[in-house]
PDB file of C-alpha atoms and ligand atoms in Angstrom:
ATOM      1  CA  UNK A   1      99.375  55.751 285.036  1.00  0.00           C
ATOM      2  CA  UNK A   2      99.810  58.975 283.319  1.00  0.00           C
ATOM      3  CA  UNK A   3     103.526  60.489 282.621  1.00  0.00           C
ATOM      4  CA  UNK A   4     105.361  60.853 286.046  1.00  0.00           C
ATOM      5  CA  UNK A   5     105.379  64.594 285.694  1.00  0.00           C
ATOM      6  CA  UNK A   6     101.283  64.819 285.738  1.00  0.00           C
ATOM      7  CA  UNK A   7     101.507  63.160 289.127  1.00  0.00           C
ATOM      8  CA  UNK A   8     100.104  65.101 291.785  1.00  0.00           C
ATOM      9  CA  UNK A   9      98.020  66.910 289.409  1.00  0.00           C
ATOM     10  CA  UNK A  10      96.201  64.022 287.584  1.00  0.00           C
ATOM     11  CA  UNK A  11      92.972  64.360 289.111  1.00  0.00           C
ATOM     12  CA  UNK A  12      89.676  65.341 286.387  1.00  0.00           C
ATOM     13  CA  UNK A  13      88.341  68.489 287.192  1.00  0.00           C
ATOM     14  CA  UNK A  14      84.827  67.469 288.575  1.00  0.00           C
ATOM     15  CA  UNK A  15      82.962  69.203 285.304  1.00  0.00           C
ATOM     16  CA  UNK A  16      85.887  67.686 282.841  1.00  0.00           C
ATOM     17  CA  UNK A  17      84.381  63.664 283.392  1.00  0.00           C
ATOM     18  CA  UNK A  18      84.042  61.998 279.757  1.00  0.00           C
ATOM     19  CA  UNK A  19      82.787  64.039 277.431  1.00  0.00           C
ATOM     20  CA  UNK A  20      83.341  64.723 273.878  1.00  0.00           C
ATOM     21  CA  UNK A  21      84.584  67.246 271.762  1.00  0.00           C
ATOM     22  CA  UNK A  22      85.835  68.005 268.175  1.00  0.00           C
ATOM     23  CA  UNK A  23      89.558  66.583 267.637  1.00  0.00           C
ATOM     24  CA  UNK A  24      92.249  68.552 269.359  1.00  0.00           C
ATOM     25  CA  UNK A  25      95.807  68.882 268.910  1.00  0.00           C
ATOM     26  CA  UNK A  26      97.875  67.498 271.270  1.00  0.00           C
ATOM     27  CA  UNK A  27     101.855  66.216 271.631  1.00  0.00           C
ATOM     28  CA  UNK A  28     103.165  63.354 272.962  1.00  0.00           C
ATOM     29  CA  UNK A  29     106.412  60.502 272.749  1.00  0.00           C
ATOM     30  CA  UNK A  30     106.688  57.332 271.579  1.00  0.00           C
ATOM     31  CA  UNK A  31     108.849  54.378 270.533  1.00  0.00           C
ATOM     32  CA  UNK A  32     108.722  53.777 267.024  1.00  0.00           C
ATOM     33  CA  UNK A  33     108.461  50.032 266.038  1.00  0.00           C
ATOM     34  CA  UNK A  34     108.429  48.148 262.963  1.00  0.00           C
ATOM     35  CA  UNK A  35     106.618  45.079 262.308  1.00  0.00           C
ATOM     36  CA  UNK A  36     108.872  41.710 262.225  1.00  0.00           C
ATOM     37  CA  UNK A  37     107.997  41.149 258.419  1.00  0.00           C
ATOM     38  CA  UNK A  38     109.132  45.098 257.717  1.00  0.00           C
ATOM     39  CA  UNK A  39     105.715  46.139 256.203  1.00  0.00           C
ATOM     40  CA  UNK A  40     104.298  47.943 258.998  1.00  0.00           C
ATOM     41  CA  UNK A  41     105.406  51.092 261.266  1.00  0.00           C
ATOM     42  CA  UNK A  42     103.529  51.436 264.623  1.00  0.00           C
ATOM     43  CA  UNK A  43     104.398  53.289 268.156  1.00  0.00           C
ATOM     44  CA  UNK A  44     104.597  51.796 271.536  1.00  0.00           C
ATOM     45  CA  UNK A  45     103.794  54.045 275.019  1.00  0.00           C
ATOM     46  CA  UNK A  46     106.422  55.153 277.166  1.00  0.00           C
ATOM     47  CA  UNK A  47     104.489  54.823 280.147  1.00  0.00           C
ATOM     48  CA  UNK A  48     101.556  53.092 279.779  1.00  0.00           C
ATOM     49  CA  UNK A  49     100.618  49.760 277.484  1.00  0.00           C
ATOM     50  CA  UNK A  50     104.438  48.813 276.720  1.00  0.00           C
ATOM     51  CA  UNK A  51     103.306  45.429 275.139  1.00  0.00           C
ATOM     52  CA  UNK A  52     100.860  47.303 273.060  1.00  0.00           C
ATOM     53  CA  UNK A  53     101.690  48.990 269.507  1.00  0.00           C
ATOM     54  CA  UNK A  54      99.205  51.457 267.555  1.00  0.00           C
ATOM     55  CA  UNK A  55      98.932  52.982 264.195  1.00  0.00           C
ATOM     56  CA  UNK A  56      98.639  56.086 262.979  1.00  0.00           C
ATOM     57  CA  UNK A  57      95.212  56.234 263.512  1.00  0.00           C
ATOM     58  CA  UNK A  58      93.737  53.824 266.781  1.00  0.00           C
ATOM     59  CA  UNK A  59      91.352  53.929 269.430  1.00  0.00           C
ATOM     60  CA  UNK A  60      92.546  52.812 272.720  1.00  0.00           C
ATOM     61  CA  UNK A  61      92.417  49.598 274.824  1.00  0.00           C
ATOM     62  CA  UNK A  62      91.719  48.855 278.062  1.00  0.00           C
ATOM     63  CA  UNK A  63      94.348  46.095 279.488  1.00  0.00           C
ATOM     64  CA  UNK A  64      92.796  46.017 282.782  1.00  0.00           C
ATOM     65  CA  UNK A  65      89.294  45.542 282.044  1.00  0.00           C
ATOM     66  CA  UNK A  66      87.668  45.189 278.630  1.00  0.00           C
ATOM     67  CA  UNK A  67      84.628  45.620 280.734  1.00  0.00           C
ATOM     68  CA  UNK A  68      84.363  49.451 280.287  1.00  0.00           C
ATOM     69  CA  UNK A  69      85.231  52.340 277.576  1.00  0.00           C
ATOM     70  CA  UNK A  70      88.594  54.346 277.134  1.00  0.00           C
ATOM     71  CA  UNK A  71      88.861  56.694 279.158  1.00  0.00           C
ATOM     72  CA  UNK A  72      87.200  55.477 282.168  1.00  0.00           C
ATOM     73  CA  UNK A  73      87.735  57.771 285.263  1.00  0.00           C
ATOM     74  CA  UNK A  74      88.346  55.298 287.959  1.00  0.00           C
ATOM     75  CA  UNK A  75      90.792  53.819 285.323  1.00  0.00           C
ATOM     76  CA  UNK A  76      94.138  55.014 284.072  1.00  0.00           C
ATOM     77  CA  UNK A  77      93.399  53.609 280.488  1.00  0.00           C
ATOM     78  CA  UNK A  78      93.371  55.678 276.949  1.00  0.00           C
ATOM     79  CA  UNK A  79      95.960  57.824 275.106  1.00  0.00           C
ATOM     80  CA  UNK A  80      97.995  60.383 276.928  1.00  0.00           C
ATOM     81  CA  UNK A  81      99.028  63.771 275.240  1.00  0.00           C
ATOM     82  CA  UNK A  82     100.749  66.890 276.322  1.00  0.00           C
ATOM     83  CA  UNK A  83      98.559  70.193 274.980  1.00  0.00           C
ATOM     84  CA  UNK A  84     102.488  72.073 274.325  1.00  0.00           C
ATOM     85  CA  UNK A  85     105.574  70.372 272.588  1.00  0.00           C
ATOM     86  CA  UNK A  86     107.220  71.401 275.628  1.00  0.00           C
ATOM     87  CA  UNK A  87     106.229  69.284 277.666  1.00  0.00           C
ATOM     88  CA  UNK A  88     106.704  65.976 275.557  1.00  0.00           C
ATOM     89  CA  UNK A  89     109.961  67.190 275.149  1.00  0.00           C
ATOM     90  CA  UNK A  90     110.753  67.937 278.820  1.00  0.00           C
ATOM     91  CA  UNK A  91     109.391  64.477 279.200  1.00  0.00           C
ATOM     92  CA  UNK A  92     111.876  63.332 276.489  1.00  0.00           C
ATOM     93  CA  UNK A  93     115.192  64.231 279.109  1.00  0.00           C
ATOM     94  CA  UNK A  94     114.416  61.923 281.090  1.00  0.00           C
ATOM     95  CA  UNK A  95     116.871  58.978 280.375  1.00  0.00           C
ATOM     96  CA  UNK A  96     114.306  55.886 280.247  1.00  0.00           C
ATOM     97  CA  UNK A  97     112.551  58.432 277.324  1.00  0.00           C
ATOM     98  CA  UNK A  98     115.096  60.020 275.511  1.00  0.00           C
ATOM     99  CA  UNK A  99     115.360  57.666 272.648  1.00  0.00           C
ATOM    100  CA  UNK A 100     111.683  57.984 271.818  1.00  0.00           C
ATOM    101  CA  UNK A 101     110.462  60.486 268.775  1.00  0.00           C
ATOM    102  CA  UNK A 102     108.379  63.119 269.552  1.00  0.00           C
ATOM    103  CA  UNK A 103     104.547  63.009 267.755  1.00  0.00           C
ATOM    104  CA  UNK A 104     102.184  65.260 267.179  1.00  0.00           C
ATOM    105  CA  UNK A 105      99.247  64.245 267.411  1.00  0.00           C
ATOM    106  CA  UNK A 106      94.950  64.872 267.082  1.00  0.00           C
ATOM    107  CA  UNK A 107      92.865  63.236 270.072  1.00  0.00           C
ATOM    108  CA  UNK A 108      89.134  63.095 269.893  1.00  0.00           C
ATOM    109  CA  UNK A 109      86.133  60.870 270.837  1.00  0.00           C
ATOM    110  CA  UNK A 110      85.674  60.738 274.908  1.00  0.00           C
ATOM    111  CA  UNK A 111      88.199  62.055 276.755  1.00  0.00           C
ATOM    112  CA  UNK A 112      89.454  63.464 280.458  1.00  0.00           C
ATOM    113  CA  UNK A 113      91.334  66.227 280.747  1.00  0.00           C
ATOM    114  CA  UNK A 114      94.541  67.635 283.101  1.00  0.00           C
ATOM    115  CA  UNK A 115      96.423  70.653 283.532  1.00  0.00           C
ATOM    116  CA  UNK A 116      99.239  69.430 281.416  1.00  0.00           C
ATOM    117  CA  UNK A 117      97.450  67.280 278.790  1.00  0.00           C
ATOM    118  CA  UNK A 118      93.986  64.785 277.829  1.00  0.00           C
ATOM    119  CA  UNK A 119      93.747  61.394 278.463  1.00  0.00           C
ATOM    120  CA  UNK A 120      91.170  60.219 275.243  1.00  0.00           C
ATOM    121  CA  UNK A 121      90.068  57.309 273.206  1.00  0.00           C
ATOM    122  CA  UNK A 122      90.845  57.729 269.832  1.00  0.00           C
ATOM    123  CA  UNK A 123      94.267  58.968 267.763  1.00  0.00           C
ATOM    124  CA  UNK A 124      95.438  60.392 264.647  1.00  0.00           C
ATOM    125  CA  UNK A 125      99.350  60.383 264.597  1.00  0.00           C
ATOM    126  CA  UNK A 126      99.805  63.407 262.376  1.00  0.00           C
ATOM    127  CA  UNK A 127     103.708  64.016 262.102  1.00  0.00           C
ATOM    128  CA  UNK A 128     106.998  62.406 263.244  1.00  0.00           C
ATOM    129  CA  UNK A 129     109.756  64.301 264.490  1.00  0.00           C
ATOM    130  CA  UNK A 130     112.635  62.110 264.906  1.00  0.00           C
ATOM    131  CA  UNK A 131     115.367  63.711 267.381  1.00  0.00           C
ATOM    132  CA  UNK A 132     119.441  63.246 267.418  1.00  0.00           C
ATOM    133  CA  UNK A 133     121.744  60.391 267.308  1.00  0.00           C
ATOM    134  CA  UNK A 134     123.270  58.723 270.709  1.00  0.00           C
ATOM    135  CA  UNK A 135     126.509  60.888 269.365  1.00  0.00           C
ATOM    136  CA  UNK A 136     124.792  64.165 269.122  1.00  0.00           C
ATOM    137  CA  UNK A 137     124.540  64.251 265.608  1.00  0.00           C
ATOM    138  CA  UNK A 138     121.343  64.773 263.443  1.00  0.00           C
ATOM    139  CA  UNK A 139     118.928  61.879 263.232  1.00  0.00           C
ATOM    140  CA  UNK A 140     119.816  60.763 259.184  1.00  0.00           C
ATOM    141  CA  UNK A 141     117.564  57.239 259.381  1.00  0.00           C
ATOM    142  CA  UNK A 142     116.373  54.812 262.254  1.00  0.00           C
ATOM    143  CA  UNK A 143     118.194  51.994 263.250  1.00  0.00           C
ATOM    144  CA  UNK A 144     116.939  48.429 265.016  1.00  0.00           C
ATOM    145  CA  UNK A 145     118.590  48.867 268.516  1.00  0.00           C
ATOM    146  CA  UNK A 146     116.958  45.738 270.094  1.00  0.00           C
ATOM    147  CA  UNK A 147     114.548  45.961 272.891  1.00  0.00           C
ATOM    148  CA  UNK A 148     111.719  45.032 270.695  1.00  0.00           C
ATOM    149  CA  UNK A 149     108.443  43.311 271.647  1.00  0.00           C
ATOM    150  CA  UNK A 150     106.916  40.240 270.097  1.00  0.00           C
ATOM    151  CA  UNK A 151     106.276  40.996 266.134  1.00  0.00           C
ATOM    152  CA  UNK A 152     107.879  44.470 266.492  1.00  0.00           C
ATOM    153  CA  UNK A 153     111.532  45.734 266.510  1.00  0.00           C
ATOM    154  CA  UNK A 154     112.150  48.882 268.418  1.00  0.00           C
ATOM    155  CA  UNK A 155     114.154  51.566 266.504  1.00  0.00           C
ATOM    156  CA  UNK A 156     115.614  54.488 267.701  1.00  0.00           C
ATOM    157  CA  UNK A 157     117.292  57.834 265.813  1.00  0.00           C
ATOM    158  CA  UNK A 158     120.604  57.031 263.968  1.00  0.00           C
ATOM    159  CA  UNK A 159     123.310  59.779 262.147  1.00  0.00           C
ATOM    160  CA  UNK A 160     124.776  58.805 258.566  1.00  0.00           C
ATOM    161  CA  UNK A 161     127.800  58.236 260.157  1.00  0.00           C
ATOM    162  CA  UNK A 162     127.202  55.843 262.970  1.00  0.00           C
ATOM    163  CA  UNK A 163     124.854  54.059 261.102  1.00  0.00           C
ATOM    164  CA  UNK A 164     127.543  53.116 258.770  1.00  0.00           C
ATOM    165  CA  UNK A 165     127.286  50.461 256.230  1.00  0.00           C
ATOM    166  CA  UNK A 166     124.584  49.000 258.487  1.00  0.00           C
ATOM    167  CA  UNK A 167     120.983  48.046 257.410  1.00  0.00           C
ATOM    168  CA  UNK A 168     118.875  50.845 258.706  1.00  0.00           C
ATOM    169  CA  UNK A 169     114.998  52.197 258.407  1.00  0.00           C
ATOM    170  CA  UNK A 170     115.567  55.661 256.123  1.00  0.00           C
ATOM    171  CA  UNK A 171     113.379  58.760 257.533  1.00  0.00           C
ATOM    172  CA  UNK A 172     111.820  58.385 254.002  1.00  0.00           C
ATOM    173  CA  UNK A 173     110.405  55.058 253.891  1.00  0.00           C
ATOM    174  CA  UNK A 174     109.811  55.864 258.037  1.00  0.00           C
ATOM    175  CA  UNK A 175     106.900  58.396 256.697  1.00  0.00           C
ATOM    176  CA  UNK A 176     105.622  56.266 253.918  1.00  0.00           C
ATOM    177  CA  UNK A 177     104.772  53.159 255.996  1.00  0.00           C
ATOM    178  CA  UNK A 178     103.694  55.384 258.961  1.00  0.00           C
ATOM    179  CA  UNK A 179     102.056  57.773 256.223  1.00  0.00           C
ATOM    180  CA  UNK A 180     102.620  61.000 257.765  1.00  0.00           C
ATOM    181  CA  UNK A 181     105.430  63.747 257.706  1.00  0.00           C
ATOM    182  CA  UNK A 182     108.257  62.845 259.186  1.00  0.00           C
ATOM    183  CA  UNK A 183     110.928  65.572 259.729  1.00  0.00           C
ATOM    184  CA  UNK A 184     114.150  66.058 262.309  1.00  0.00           C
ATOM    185  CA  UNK A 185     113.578  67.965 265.170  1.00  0.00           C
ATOM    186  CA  UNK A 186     117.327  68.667 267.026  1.00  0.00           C
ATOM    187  CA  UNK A 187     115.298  70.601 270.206  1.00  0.00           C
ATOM    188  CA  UNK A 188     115.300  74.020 271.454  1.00  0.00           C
ATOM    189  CA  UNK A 189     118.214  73.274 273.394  1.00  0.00           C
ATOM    190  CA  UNK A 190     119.876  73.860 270.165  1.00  0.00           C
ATOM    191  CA  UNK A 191     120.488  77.180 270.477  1.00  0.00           C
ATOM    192  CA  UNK A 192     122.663  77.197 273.302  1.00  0.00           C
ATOM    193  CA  UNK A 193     124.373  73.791 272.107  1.00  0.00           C
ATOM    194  CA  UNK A 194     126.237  74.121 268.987  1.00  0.00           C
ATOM    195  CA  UNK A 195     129.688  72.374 267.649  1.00  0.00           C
ATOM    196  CA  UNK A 196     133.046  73.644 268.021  1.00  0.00           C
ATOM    197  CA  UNK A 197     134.873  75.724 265.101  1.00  0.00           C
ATOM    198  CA  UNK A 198     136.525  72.708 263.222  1.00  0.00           C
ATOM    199  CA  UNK A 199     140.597  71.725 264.735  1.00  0.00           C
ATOM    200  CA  UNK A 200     141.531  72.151 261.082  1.00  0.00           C
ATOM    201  CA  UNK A 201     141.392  76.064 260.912  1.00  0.00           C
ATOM    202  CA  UNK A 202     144.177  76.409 263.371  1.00  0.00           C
ATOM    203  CA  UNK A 203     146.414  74.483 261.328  1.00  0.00           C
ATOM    204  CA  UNK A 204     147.183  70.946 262.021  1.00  0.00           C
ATOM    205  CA  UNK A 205     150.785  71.452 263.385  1.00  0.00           C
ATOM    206  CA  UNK A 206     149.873  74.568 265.593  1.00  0.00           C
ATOM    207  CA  UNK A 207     147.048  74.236 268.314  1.00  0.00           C
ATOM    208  CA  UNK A 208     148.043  77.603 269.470  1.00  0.00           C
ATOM    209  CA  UNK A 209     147.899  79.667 266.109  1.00  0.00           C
ATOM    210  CA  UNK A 210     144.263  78.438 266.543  1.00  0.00           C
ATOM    211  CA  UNK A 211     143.131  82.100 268.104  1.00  0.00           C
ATOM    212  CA  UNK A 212     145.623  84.059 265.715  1.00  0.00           C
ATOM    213  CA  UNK A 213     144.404  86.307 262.952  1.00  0.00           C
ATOM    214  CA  UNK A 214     146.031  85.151 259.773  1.00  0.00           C
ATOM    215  CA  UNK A 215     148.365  88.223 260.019  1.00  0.00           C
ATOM    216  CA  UNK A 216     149.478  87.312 263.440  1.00  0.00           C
ATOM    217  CA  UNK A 217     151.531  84.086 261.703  1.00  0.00           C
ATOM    218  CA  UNK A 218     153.240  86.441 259.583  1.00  0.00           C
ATOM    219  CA  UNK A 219     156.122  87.322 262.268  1.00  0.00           C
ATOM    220  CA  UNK A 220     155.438  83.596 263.569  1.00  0.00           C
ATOM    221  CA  UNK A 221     156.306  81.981 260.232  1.00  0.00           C
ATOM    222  CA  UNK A 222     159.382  84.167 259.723  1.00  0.00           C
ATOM    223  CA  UNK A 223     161.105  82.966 262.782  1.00  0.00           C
ATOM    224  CA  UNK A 224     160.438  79.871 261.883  1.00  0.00           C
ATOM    225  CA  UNK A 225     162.514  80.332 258.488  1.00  0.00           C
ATOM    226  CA  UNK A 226     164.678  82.014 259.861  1.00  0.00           C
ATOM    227  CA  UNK A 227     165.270  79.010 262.344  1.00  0.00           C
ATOM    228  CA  UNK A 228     165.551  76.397 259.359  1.00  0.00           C
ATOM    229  CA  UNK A 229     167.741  78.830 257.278  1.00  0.00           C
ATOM    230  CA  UNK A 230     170.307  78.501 260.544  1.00  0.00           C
ATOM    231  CA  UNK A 231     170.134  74.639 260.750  1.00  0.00           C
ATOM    232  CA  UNK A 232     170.653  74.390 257.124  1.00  0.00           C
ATOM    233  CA  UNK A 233     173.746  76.417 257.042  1.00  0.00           C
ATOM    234  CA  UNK A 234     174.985  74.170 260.267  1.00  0.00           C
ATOM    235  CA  UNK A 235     174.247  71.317 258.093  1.00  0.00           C
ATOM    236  CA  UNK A 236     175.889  72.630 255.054  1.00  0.00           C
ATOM    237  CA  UNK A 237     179.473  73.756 257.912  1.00  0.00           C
ATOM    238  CA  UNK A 238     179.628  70.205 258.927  1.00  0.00           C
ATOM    239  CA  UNK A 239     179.135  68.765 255.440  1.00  0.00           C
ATOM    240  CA  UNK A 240     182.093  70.968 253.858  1.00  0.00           C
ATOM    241  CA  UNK A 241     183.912  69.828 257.258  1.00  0.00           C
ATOM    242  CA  UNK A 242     183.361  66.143 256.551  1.00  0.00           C
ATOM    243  CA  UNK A 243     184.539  66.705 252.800  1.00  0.00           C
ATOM    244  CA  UNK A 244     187.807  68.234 253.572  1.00  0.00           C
ATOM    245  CA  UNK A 245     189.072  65.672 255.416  1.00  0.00           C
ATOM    246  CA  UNK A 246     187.850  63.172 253.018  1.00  0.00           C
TER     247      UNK A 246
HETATM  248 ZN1   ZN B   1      90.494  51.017 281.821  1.00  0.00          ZN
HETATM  249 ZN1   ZN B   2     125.725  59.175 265.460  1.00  0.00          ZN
END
């Protein structure tokens, strides 16, 4: 089945049946997975083949029927890709997806193709771009979240700081067992979603000097004196008080 947004659309065009083509680029998600003995870094489908895992570079399966070649068109079997970013990472909002990494990706040998995207047997993974922590922050490593299949732990995007002291995959070794560029992609979205000013340049004390120009506090700060200058000479009349009648 292809990605629930191709639905209604998924049908070949009539002169598009299996052909074949030079490589083309395409973009797509994925769960990244490391092997159970830590030596190997594969991906596993979002939508389609969830017990499978492929390399960098594999040719696809058929689970149904072993009988016939990737892509069949009566068949729903081979490699998915989006032809624009965009639309892997539209895919990506969509919570059962959105702690997958984004791949881009060359498809080639037979394939069938849609408005959206190819369906095609063979595929060279050709860059990781891992996204943004559960907190929001910047992806700094990958972490082993459970969820896993048999011989391969499912990891998903981790920050330095929730990562912690914890045992996690760095984005480094991430590209040299998957042996492609791996970089952090934070989205488009980006630039309408940014962090707030930091609480500490309003003055820890003071939430509401936080919109003052520094000159502003001038007049602020002398009341305040002024204020302390009055309880100290109270202070100082009751003191002198006290001592007399001592
Ligand atoms: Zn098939
Ligand atoms: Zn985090």
């Amino acid at each position: 089945m292809p990605p629930s947004s191709w639905r209604g659309r998924t049908h070949p065009r009539p002169e598009e049946s299996p052909g074949s083509r030079p490589a083309l680029p395409g973009w797509k998600i994925a769960y990244p997975m490391l092997s159970a003995d830590g030596t190997a870094l594969g991906f596993n489908g979002v939508a389609l083949g969830r017990s499978q895992v492929y390399g960098t570079v594999a040719e696809a399966v058929c689970v149904q029927s072993p009988r016939h070649r990737c892509p069949s068109t009566w068949c729903d079997c081979g490699f998915y890709c989006f032809h624009e970013a965009e639309q892997a990472r539209a895919l990506a909002c969509d919570e059962q997806y959105e702690r997958s990494v984004l791949l881009e990706v060359l498809a080639s040998g037979r394939y069938v193709s849609y408005e959206l995207g190819l369906r095609y047997q063979r595929q060279t993974v050709r860059a990781v771009r891992v996204g943004r922590c559960r907190c929001g922050r910047a992806a700094a490593a990958l972490d082993d979240v459970g969820g896993g299949i048999v011989g391969w732990r499912r990891l998903e995007a981790v920050c330095r700081e929730c990562a912690g002291r914890r045992a996690v995959l760095s984005l480094d070794r991430l590209g040299r067992l998957a042996g492609v560029p791996v970089t952090v992609d934070e989205g488009v979205e980006r630039t309408v979603l940014a962090p707030l000013a930091p609480l500490e340049a309003a003055g820890p004390d003071d939430p509401a000097a936080a919109d003052l120009p520094p000159e502003a506090e001038i007049p602020l700060l002398s009341a305040e004196v002024t204020l302390l200058q009055a309880r100290l000479d109270e202070v100082q009349r009751r003191l002198s008080k006290l001592t007399e009648r001592g």
